[in-house]
PDB file of C-alpha atoms and ligand atoms in Angstrom:
ATOM      1  CA  MET A 169    -292.652-108.614 117.635  1.00 77.00           C
ATOM      2  CA  ASN A 170    -293.902-109.613 121.096  1.00 80.00           C
ATOM      3  CA  LYS A 171    -297.206-108.502 122.704  1.00 78.00           C
ATOM      4  CA  LEU A 172    -295.604-105.677 124.677  1.00 77.00           C
ATOM      5  CA  GLN A 173    -293.871-104.286 121.582  1.00 79.00           C
ATOM      6  CA  ARG A 174    -297.092-104.518 119.551  1.00 79.00           C
ATOM      7  CA  GLU A 175    -299.017-102.608 122.233  1.00 77.00           C
ATOM      8  CA  ALA A 176    -296.303 -99.946 122.393  1.00 77.00           C
ATOM      9  CA  MET A 177    -296.431 -99.593 118.585  1.00 76.00           C
ATOM     10  CA  GLU A 178    -300.226 -99.263 118.664  1.00 76.00           C
ATOM     11  CA  GLN A 179    -300.006 -96.638 121.382  1.00 72.00           C
ATOM     12  CA  LEU A 180    -297.405 -94.725 119.366  1.00 70.00           C
ATOM     13  CA  SER A 181    -299.510 -94.768 116.230  1.00 76.00           C
ATOM     14  CA  ILE A 182    -302.583 -93.544 118.189  1.00 78.00           C
ATOM     15  CA  GLU A 183    -300.493 -90.635 119.555  1.00 76.00           C
ATOM     16  CA  PHE A 184    -299.140 -89.887 116.075  1.00 76.00           C
ATOM     17  CA  GLN A 185    -302.657 -89.934 114.607  1.00 79.00           C
ATOM     18  CA  GLN A 186    -303.793 -87.511 117.351  1.00 80.00           C
ATOM     19  CA  MET A 187    -300.895 -85.231 116.468  1.00 76.00           C
ATOM     20  CA  VAL A 188    -301.794 -85.344 112.762  1.00 80.00           C
ATOM     21  CA  ASP A 189    -305.438 -84.494 113.592  1.00 81.00           C
ATOM     22  CA  GLU A 190    -304.326 -81.566 115.778  1.00 82.00           C
ATOM     23  CA  PHE A 191    -301.996 -80.403 113.013  1.00 85.00           C
ATOM     24  CA  PHE A 192    -304.870 -80.314 110.508  1.00 84.00           C
ATOM     25  CA  SER A 193    -306.961 -78.309 112.957  1.00 81.00           C
ATOM     26  CA  ILE A 194    -304.328 -75.547 113.221  1.00 89.00           C
ATOM     27  CA  GLN A 195    -303.181 -75.740 109.599  1.00 92.00           C
ATOM     28  CA  CYS A 196    -306.151 -73.743 108.380  1.00 92.00           C
ATOM     29  CA  ARG A 197    -305.362 -70.609 110.419  1.00 95.00           C
ATOM     30  CA  TYR A 198    -301.660 -70.596 109.480  1.00 97.00           C
ATOM     31  CA  GLN A 199    -302.477 -71.043 105.806  1.00 96.00           C
ATOM     32  CA  ALA A 200    -305.016 -68.226 106.026  1.00 96.00           C
ATOM     33  CA  ALA A 201    -302.374 -66.002 107.669  1.00 97.00           C
ATOM     34  CA  ILE A 202    -299.885 -66.824 104.890  1.00 98.00           C
ATOM     35  CA  ARG A 203    -302.494 -65.913 102.246  1.00 98.00           C
ATOM     36  CA  GLU A 204    -303.242 -62.621 104.025  1.00 98.00           C
ATOM     37  CA  VAL A 205    -299.595 -61.594 104.287  1.00 98.00           C
ATOM     38  CA  LYS A 206    -298.940 -62.588 100.663  1.00 98.00           C
ATOM     39  CA  THR A 207    -301.942 -60.550  99.499  1.00 98.00           C
ATOM     40  CA  LYS A 208    -300.802 -57.535 101.520  1.00 98.00           C
ATOM     41  CA  LEU A 209    -297.367 -57.753  99.905  1.00 98.00           C
ATOM     42  CA  GLU A 210    -298.822 -58.163  96.401  1.00 98.00           C
ATOM     43  CA  ILE A 211    -300.953 -55.056  96.909  1.00 98.00           C
ATOM     44  CA  LEU A 212    -297.926 -53.066  98.143  1.00 98.00           C
ATOM     45  CA  ASP A 213    -295.920 -54.257  95.155  1.00 97.00           C
ATOM     46  CA  ASP A 214    -298.683 -53.308  92.683  1.00 97.00           C
ATOM     47  CA  GLU A 215    -299.077 -49.867  94.234  1.00 96.00           C
ATOM     48  CA  PHE A 216    -295.319 -49.282  94.143  1.00 95.00           C
ATOM     49  CA  GLN A 217    -295.317 -50.286  90.457  1.00 94.00           C
ATOM     50  CA  ALA A 218    -298.117 -47.798  89.731  1.00 95.00           C
ATOM     51  CA  ARG A 219    -296.230 -44.982  91.484  1.00 93.00           C
ATOM     52  CA  HIS A 220    -292.620 -45.709  90.618  1.00 91.00           C
ATOM     53  CA  LYS A 221    -292.884 -47.859  87.466  1.00 90.00           C
ATOM     54  CA  ARG A 222    -290.988 -50.781  88.955  1.00 92.00           C
ATOM     55  CA  ASN A 223    -291.555 -53.648  91.373  1.00 95.00           C
ATOM     56  CA  PRO A 224    -289.572 -53.825  94.619  1.00 96.00           C
ATOM     57  CA  ILE A 225    -290.560 -57.494  95.008  1.00 98.00           C
ATOM     58  CA  HIS A 226    -288.911 -59.862  92.570  1.00 97.00           C
ATOM     59  CA  HIS A 227    -290.834 -62.948  93.771  1.00 98.00           C
ATOM     60  CA  MET A 228    -292.199 -64.628  96.901  1.00 98.00           C
ATOM     61  CA  GLN A 229    -292.231 -68.118  98.369  1.00 98.00           C
ATOM     62  CA  THR A 230    -294.507 -69.369 101.117  1.00 98.00           C
ATOM     63  CA  ARG A 231    -294.409 -72.454 103.283  1.00 97.00           C
ATOM     64  CA  MET A 232    -295.966 -73.970 106.336  1.00 96.00           C
ATOM     65  CA  LYS A 233    -293.562 -75.934 108.538  1.00 95.00           C
ATOM     66  CA  SER A 234    -294.088 -79.722 108.398  1.00 93.00           C
ATOM     67  CA  ILE A 235    -294.969 -81.661 111.577  1.00 90.00           C
ATOM     68  CA  GLN A 236    -291.545 -83.309 111.440  1.00 91.00           C
ATOM     69  CA  SER A 237    -289.665 -80.035 111.209  1.00 94.00           C
ATOM     70  CA  MET A 238    -291.761 -78.501 114.044  1.00 94.00           C
ATOM     71  CA  MET A 239    -291.070 -81.489 116.294  1.00 93.00           C
ATOM     72  CA  GLU A 240    -287.325 -81.437 115.486  1.00 95.00           C
ATOM     73  CA  LYS A 241    -287.120 -77.749 116.362  1.00 96.00           C
ATOM     74  CA  LEU A 242    -288.984 -78.263 119.666  1.00 96.00           C
ATOM     75  CA  ARG A 243    -286.685 -81.179 120.548  1.00 96.00           C
ATOM     76  CA  ARG A 244    -283.605 -79.044 119.715  1.00 96.00           C
ATOM     77  CA  ARG A 245    -284.874 -76.326 122.024  1.00 96.00           C
ATOM     78  CA  ASN A 246    -285.794 -78.765 124.806  1.00 96.00           C
ATOM     79  CA  GLU A 247    -289.457 -77.741 124.641  1.00 96.00           C
ATOM     80  CA  SER A 248    -292.248 -80.278 125.031  1.00 93.00           C
ATOM     81  CA  VAL A 249    -292.985 -81.999 121.737  1.00 91.00           C
ATOM     82  CA  SER A 250    -296.620 -81.493 120.794  1.00 91.00           C
ATOM     83  CA  ILE A 251    -298.732 -79.390 118.456  1.00 92.00           C
ATOM     84  CA  SER A 252    -299.909 -77.124 121.288  1.00 93.00           C
ATOM     85  CA  SER A 253    -296.280 -76.557 122.291  1.00 95.00           C
ATOM     86  CA  ALA A 254    -295.448 -75.723 118.649  1.00 96.00           C
ATOM     87  CA  VAL A 255    -298.272 -73.171 118.546  1.00 96.00           C
ATOM     88  CA  GLU A 256    -297.042 -71.653 121.802  1.00 96.00           C
ATOM     89  CA  ASN A 257    -293.299 -71.695 121.143  1.00 97.00           C
ATOM     90  CA  LEU A 258    -292.642 -71.547 117.400  1.00 97.00           C
ATOM     91  CA  MET A 259    -292.977 -68.242 115.612  1.00 97.00           C
ATOM     92  CA  ASP A 260    -292.175 -69.637 112.174  1.00 97.00           C
ATOM     93  CA  ILE A 261    -294.885 -72.245 111.595  1.00 97.00           C
ATOM     94  CA  ALA A 262    -296.093 -69.933 108.821  1.00 98.00           C
ATOM     95  CA  GLY A 263    -293.378 -68.436 106.644  1.00 98.00           C
ATOM     96  CA  VAL A 264    -293.280 -65.968 103.772  1.00 98.00           C
ATOM     97  CA  ARG A 265    -290.001 -65.310 101.961  1.00 98.00           C
ATOM     98  CA  VAL A 266    -289.826 -62.099  99.966  1.00 98.00           C
ATOM     99  CA  ILE A 267    -287.069 -61.761  97.376  1.00 98.00           C
ATOM    100  CA  CYS A 268    -286.320 -58.148  96.454  1.00 98.00           C
ATOM    101  CA  SER A 269    -284.298 -56.641  93.643  1.00 94.00           C
ATOM    102  CA  TYR A 270    -282.241 -54.164  95.704  1.00 96.00           C
ATOM    103  CA  ILE A 271    -281.141 -53.847  99.355  1.00 97.00           C
ATOM    104  CA  GLU A 272    -283.160 -50.656  99.871  1.00 97.00           C
ATOM    105  CA  ASP A 273    -286.282 -52.432  98.615  1.00 97.00           C
ATOM    106  CA  ILE A 274    -286.003 -54.787 101.595  1.00 98.00           C
ATOM    107  CA  TYR A 275    -286.412 -51.938 104.080  1.00 98.00           C
ATOM    108  CA  THR A 276    -289.093 -50.228 101.967  1.00 97.00           C
ATOM    109  CA  VAL A 277    -291.176 -53.422 101.857  1.00 98.00           C
ATOM    110  CA  ALA A 278    -290.629 -54.062 105.600  1.00 98.00           C
ATOM    111  CA  ASP A 279    -291.663 -50.489 106.510  1.00 98.00           C
ATOM    112  CA  LEU A 280    -294.757 -50.541 104.295  1.00 97.00           C
ATOM    113  CA  LEU A 281    -295.872 -53.893 105.702  1.00 98.00           C
ATOM    114  CA  THR A 282    -295.238 -53.187 109.382  1.00 98.00           C
ATOM    115  CA  SER A 283    -296.868 -49.753 109.284  1.00 97.00           C
ATOM    116  CA  GLN A 284    -300.281 -51.289 108.443  1.00 98.00           C
ATOM    117  CA  ASP A 285    -302.489 -50.977 111.477  1.00 96.00           C
ATOM    118  CA  ASP A 286    -303.645 -54.610 111.604  1.00 97.00           C
ATOM    119  CA  VAL A 287    -300.035 -55.822 111.614  1.00 98.00           C
ATOM    120  CA  LYS A 288    -298.380 -56.266 114.993  1.00 98.00           C
ATOM    121  CA  VAL A 289    -294.598 -56.520 114.997  1.00 98.00           C
ATOM    122  CA  ILE A 290    -293.406 -59.199 117.409  1.00 98.00           C
ATOM    123  CA  ARG A 291    -289.706 -59.427 116.528  1.00 98.00           C
ATOM    124  CA  VAL A 292    -287.192 -57.954 114.105  1.00 98.00           C
ATOM    125  CA  ARG A 293    -283.830 -59.589 113.420  1.00 98.00           C
ATOM    126  CA  ASP A 294    -281.675 -57.667 110.988  1.00 98.00           C
ATOM    127  CA  TYR A 295    -279.101 -60.116 109.695  1.00 98.00           C
ATOM    128  CA  ILE A 296    -278.167 -57.600 106.963  1.00 98.00           C
ATOM    129  CA  ARG A 297    -276.848 -54.897 109.265  1.00 97.00           C
ATOM    130  CA  GLU A 298    -275.547 -57.653 111.575  1.00 98.00           C
ATOM    131  CA  PRO A 299    -274.867 -60.748 109.451  1.00 98.00           C
ATOM    132  CA  LYS A 300    -274.590 -64.142 111.138  1.00 97.00           C
ATOM    133  CA  ALA A 301    -271.027 -65.417 111.696  1.00 96.00           C
ATOM    134  CA  ASN A 302    -271.359 -67.777 108.708  1.00 95.00           C
ATOM    135  CA  GLY A 303    -272.249 -64.859 106.413  1.00 97.00           C
ATOM    136  CA  TYR A 304    -276.042 -65.352 106.318  1.00 98.00           C
ATOM    137  CA  ARG A 305    -277.899 -62.140 105.470  1.00 98.00           C
ATOM    138  CA  SER A 306    -281.650 -61.455 105.525  1.00 98.00           C
ATOM    139  CA  LEU A 307    -284.140 -59.284 107.341  1.00 98.00           C
ATOM    140  CA  HIS A 308    -286.394 -61.427 109.549  1.00 98.00           C
ATOM    141  CA  LEU A 309    -289.679 -60.109 110.892  1.00 98.00           C
ATOM    142  CA  VAL A 310    -292.170 -61.947 113.026  1.00 98.00           C
ATOM    143  CA  ILE A 311    -295.537 -60.280 112.659  1.00 98.00           C
ATOM    144  CA  GLU A 312    -298.962 -61.184 113.969  1.00 98.00           C
ATOM    145  CA  ILE A 313    -302.045 -60.634 111.880  1.00 97.00           C
ATOM    146  CA  PRO A 314    -305.716 -61.221 112.658  1.00 97.00           C
ATOM    147  CA  VAL A 315    -307.447 -64.175 111.022  1.00 96.00           C
ATOM    148  CA  PHE A 316    -311.221 -64.351 111.271  1.00 93.00           C
ATOM    149  CA  LEU A 317    -312.483 -67.890 111.917  1.00 89.00           C
ATOM    150  CA  ALA A 318    -315.895 -69.275 112.954  1.00 88.00           C
ATOM    151  CA  GLU A 319    -314.689 -69.156 116.583  1.00 86.00           C
ATOM    152  CA  GLY A 320    -313.772 -65.492 116.242  1.00 92.00           C
ATOM    153  CA  ARG A 321    -310.627 -63.428 115.662  1.00 94.00           C
ATOM    154  CA  VAL A 322    -307.267 -65.105 116.279  1.00 95.00           C
ATOM    155  CA  MET A 323    -303.881 -63.432 116.012  1.00 96.00           C
ATOM    156  CA  VAL A 324    -301.531 -65.648 114.013  1.00 97.00           C
ATOM    157  CA  PRO A 325    -297.737 -65.208 113.856  1.00 98.00           C
ATOM    158  CA  VAL A 326    -295.980 -65.287 110.489  1.00 98.00           C
ATOM    159  CA  GLU A 327    -292.228 -65.148 109.944  1.00 98.00           C
ATOM    160  CA  VAL A 328    -291.356 -62.915 106.999  1.00 98.00           C
ATOM    161  CA  GLN A 329    -287.827 -63.276 105.629  1.00 98.00           C
ATOM    162  CA  ILE A 330    -286.856 -60.479 103.241  1.00 98.00           C
ATOM    163  CA  ARG A 331    -283.644 -60.621 101.208  1.00 98.00           C
ATOM    164  CA  THR A 332    -282.165 -59.759  97.811  1.00 98.00           C
ATOM    165  CA  ILE A 333    -281.866 -62.190  94.892  1.00 98.00           C
ATOM    166  CA  ALA A 334    -278.149 -62.495  95.643  1.00 98.00           C
ATOM    167  CA  MET A 335    -278.678 -63.165  99.380  1.00 98.00           C
ATOM    168  CA  ASP A 336    -281.278 -65.776  98.446  1.00 98.00           C
ATOM    169  CA  PHE A 337    -278.878 -67.439  96.023  1.00 97.00           C
ATOM    170  CA  TRP A 338    -276.318 -67.790  98.826  1.00 98.00           C
ATOM    171  CA  ALA A 339    -278.815 -68.942 101.488  1.00 97.00           C
ATOM    172  CA  SER A 340    -280.394 -71.600  99.240  1.00 96.00           C
ATOM    173  CA  LEU A 341    -277.068 -73.112  98.214  1.00 94.00           C
ATOM    174  CA  GLU A 342    -275.577 -72.888 101.707  1.00 94.00           C
ATOM    175  CA  HIS A 343    -278.679 -74.611 103.107  1.00 92.00           C
ATOM    176  CA  SER A 344    -278.492 -77.479 100.602  1.00 90.00           C
ATOM    177  CA  LEU A 345    -274.708 -77.864 101.070  1.00 88.00           C
ATOM    178  CA  ARG A 346    -275.160 -78.001 104.836  1.00 84.00           C
ATOM    179  CA  TYR A 347    -277.807 -80.724 104.601  1.00 76.00           C
ATOM    180  CA  LYS A 348    -276.137 -82.697 101.801  1.00 67.00           C
ATOM    181  CA  GLY A 349    -273.176 -83.785 103.918  1.00 62.00           C
ATOM    182  CA  ASP A 350    -275.297 -84.679 106.990  1.00 65.00           C
ATOM    183  CA  GLY A 351    -274.684 -81.214 108.366  1.00 62.00           C
ATOM    184  CA  VAL A 352    -270.903 -81.663 108.268  1.00 72.00           C
ATOM    185  CA  VAL A 353    -269.290 -78.675 106.565  1.00 79.00           C
ATOM    186  CA  THR A 354    -265.513 -78.512 106.967  1.00 87.00           C
ATOM    187  CA  GLU A 355    -263.874 -75.368 108.311  1.00 89.00           C
ATOM    188  CA  ASP A 356    -262.332 -74.370 104.979  1.00 90.00           C
ATOM    189  CA  VAL A 357    -265.698 -74.783 103.197  1.00 90.00           C
ATOM    190  CA  SER A 358    -267.319 -72.612 105.914  1.00 92.00           C
ATOM    191  CA  ARG A 359    -264.647 -69.958 105.436  1.00 95.00           C
ATOM    192  CA  GLU A 360    -265.121 -70.009 101.674  1.00 95.00           C
ATOM    193  CA  LEU A 361    -268.908 -69.728 102.029  1.00 96.00           C
ATOM    194  CA  GLN A 362    -268.433 -66.818 104.412  1.00 96.00           C
ATOM    195  CA  GLN A 363    -266.121 -65.122 101.883  1.00 97.00           C
ATOM    196  CA  ILE A 364    -268.669 -65.658  99.096  1.00 97.00           C
ATOM    197  CA  ALA A 365    -271.323 -64.041 101.311  1.00 98.00           C
ATOM    198  CA  GLU A 366    -269.034 -60.995 101.722  1.00 97.00           C
ATOM    199  CA  ASP A 367    -268.474 -60.825  97.935  1.00 98.00           C
ATOM    200  CA  ILE A 368    -272.218 -61.026  97.359  1.00 97.00           C
ATOM    201  CA  ALA A 369    -272.804 -58.175  99.831  1.00 98.00           C
ATOM    202  CA  VAL A 370    -270.376 -56.019  97.828  1.00 97.00           C
ATOM    203  CA  LEU A 371    -272.203 -56.905  94.577  1.00 97.00           C
ATOM    204  CA  ASP A 372    -275.548 -55.987  96.161  1.00 97.00           C
ATOM    205  CA  GLN A 373    -274.148 -52.578  97.167  1.00 97.00           C
ATOM    206  CA  ARG A 374    -272.778 -51.993  93.647  1.00 96.00           C
ATOM    207  CA  MET A 375    -276.133 -52.903  92.077  1.00 95.00           C
ATOM    208  CA  GLN A 376    -277.843 -50.516  94.500  1.00 95.00           C
ATOM    209  CA  ARG A 377    -275.468 -47.689  93.474  1.00 94.00           C
ATOM    210  CA  ILE A 378    -276.116 -48.308  89.752  1.00 93.00           C
ATOM    211  CA  HIS A 379    -279.841 -48.284  90.424  1.00 92.00           C
ATOM    212  CA  ASP A 380    -279.591 -45.001  92.399  1.00 91.00           C
ATOM    213  CA  ARG A 381    -277.490 -43.397  89.649  1.00 89.00           C
ATOM    214  CA  LEU A 382    -279.984 -44.335  86.915  1.00 86.00           C
ATOM    215  CA  ASP A 383    -282.871 -43.240  89.115  1.00 79.00           C
ATOM    216  CA  ASN A 384    -281.259 -39.822  89.654  1.00 69.00           C
ATOM    217  CA  THR A 385    -280.555 -39.448  85.910  1.00 70.00           C
ATOM    218  CA  ALA A 386    -284.198 -40.239  85.153  1.00 69.00           C
ATOM    219  CA  LEU A 387    -285.325 -37.686  87.770  1.00 63.00           C
ATOM    220  CA  GLU A 388    -283.037 -34.986  86.312  1.00 67.00           C
ATOM    221  CA  LYS A 389    -284.439 -35.680  82.839  1.00 68.00           C
ATOM    222  CA  LEU A 390    -287.985 -35.365  84.148  1.00 63.00           C
ATOM    223  CA  GLU A 391    -287.143 -32.058  85.877  1.00 66.00           C
ATOM    224  CA  ARG A 392    -285.699 -30.664  82.606  1.00 67.00           C
ATOM    225  CA  VAL A 393    -288.918 -31.464  80.654  1.00 58.00           C
TER     226      VAL A 393
HETATM  227  P1  LIG B 579    -286.619 -73.583 107.600  1.00 62.16           P
HETATM  228  O1  LIG B 579    -286.903 -74.935 107.067  1.00 62.16           O
HETATM  229  O2  LIG B 579    -285.859 -72.723 106.628  1.00 62.16           O
HETATM  230  O3  LIG B 579    -287.809 -72.903 108.154  1.00 62.16           O
HETATM  231  P2  LIG B 579    -286.148 -68.895 117.006  1.00 62.16           P
HETATM  232  O4  LIG B 579    -285.989 -70.307 117.441  1.00 62.16           O
HETATM  233  O5  LIG B 579    -287.350 -68.700 116.095  1.00 62.16           O
HETATM  234  O6  LIG B 579    -286.043 -67.884 118.116  1.00 62.16           O
HETATM  235  P3  LIG B 579    -284.569 -69.236 114.794  1.00 62.16           P
HETATM  236  O7  LIG B 579    -285.623 -70.156 114.299  1.00 62.16           O
HETATM  237  O8  LIG B 579    -283.167 -69.735 114.772  1.00 62.16           O
HETATM  238  O9  LIG B 579    -284.885 -68.675 116.198  1.00 62.16           O
HETATM  239  O10 LIG B 579    -284.763 -67.891 113.982  1.00 62.16           O
HETATM  240  P4  LIG B 579    -283.916 -67.086 112.985  1.00 62.16           P
HETATM  241  O11 LIG B 579    -282.462 -67.075 113.313  1.00 62.16           O
HETATM  242  O12 LIG B 579    -284.592 -65.745 112.909  1.00 62.16           O
HETATM  243  O13 LIG B 579    -284.088 -67.793 111.596  1.00 62.16           O
HETATM  244  C1  LIG B 579    -284.383 -69.121 111.338  1.00 62.16           C
HETATM  245  C2  LIG B 579    -284.623 -69.314 109.837  1.00 62.16           C
HETATM  246  O14 LIG B 579    -283.797 -68.407 109.082  1.00 62.16           O
HETATM  247  C3  LIG B 579    -284.198 -70.701 109.408  1.00 62.16           C
HETATM  248  O15 LIG B 579    -285.304 -71.507 109.499  1.00 62.16           O
HETATM  249  C4  LIG B 579    -283.732 -70.478 107.971  1.00 62.16           C
HETATM  250  O16 LIG B 579    -284.826 -70.432 107.088  1.00 62.16           O
HETATM  251  C5  LIG B 579    -283.112 -69.092 108.041  1.00 62.16           C
HETATM  252  N1  LIG B 579    -281.703 -69.129 108.421  1.00 62.16           N
HETATM  253  C6  LIG B 579    -281.183 -68.685 109.595  1.00 62.16           C
HETATM  254  N2  LIG B 579    -279.863 -68.856 109.598  1.00 62.16           N
HETATM  255  C7  LIG B 579    -279.518 -69.394 108.420  1.00 62.16           C
HETATM  256  C8  LIG B 579    -278.269 -69.777 107.838  1.00 62.16           C
HETATM  257  O17 LIG B 579    -277.205 -69.657 108.429  1.00 62.16           O
HETATM  258  N3  LIG B 579    -278.306 -70.278 106.576  1.00 62.16           N
HETATM  259  C9  LIG B 579    -279.472 -70.426 105.891  1.00 62.16           C
HETATM  260  N4  LIG B 579    -279.407 -70.936 104.651  1.00 62.16           N
HETATM  261  N5  LIG B 579    -280.669 -70.090 106.419  1.00 62.16           N
HETATM  262  C10 LIG B 579    -280.694 -69.575 107.665  1.00 62.16           C
HETATM  263  P5  LIG B 579    -285.192 -73.016 110.000  1.00 62.16           P
HETATM  264  O18 LIG B 579    -286.148 -73.234 111.111  1.00 62.16           O
HETATM  265  O19 LIG B 579    -283.771 -73.370 110.271  1.00 62.16           O
HETATM  266  O20 LIG B 579    -285.650 -73.878 108.827  1.00 62.16           O
END
């Protein structure tokens, strides 16, 4: 390595270190926002259990986007590549995935969460009513919630993805298949995945109907007592 290359490398590592430091300084607020949203959802789930004797939320996953994945997304979108640009342009640095038992639970959970008065709805994308061309289904919300730091109140965006167990099964496998082959998924594999997504949607509707039927039977029994 010559002198010029060494200096360029040193400069790069200084810039990278600055980026890592900046990342740590914003990490705290996004993690706090994730904890707040998760707690809100746990409380809603507990209250629903107390009232209706079942949980609409099957389980939850949370994640904060890595520096690498933030920078890749900014590059893809031709935005400037820095932590401040990520804060300004990316709405999914903090993410909460909510896995529900039934389709209707998705909308119940979304309504209960977004009707809280410290939750501001920034964006709703309903990929259940309008699935993506590849078959992907999920309800995506971007909400902002207040986080109280030493410097004062900051509104922090969190992307909440809500889907059924079956939709999650499809999305997880489709995601790993897509990345396994360096993003190359042949047309017939895409078609088959899309067909599986359709089949899964039918299964979700059938499960919902069974649930509604049993719920109605239980209600009728209660009314007869
Ligand atoms: P990761 O690692 O999962 O977070 P935006 O740029 O925010 O305006 P964006 O990011 O395309 O638009 O938002 P969108 O469409 O609401 O959803 C993006 C996220 O949804 C993805 O995050 C995935 O988690 C999920 N998703 C969307 N489409 C698909 C799909 O076809 N298959 C699967 N398996 N997941 C999908 P990231 O950022 O890609 O990555």
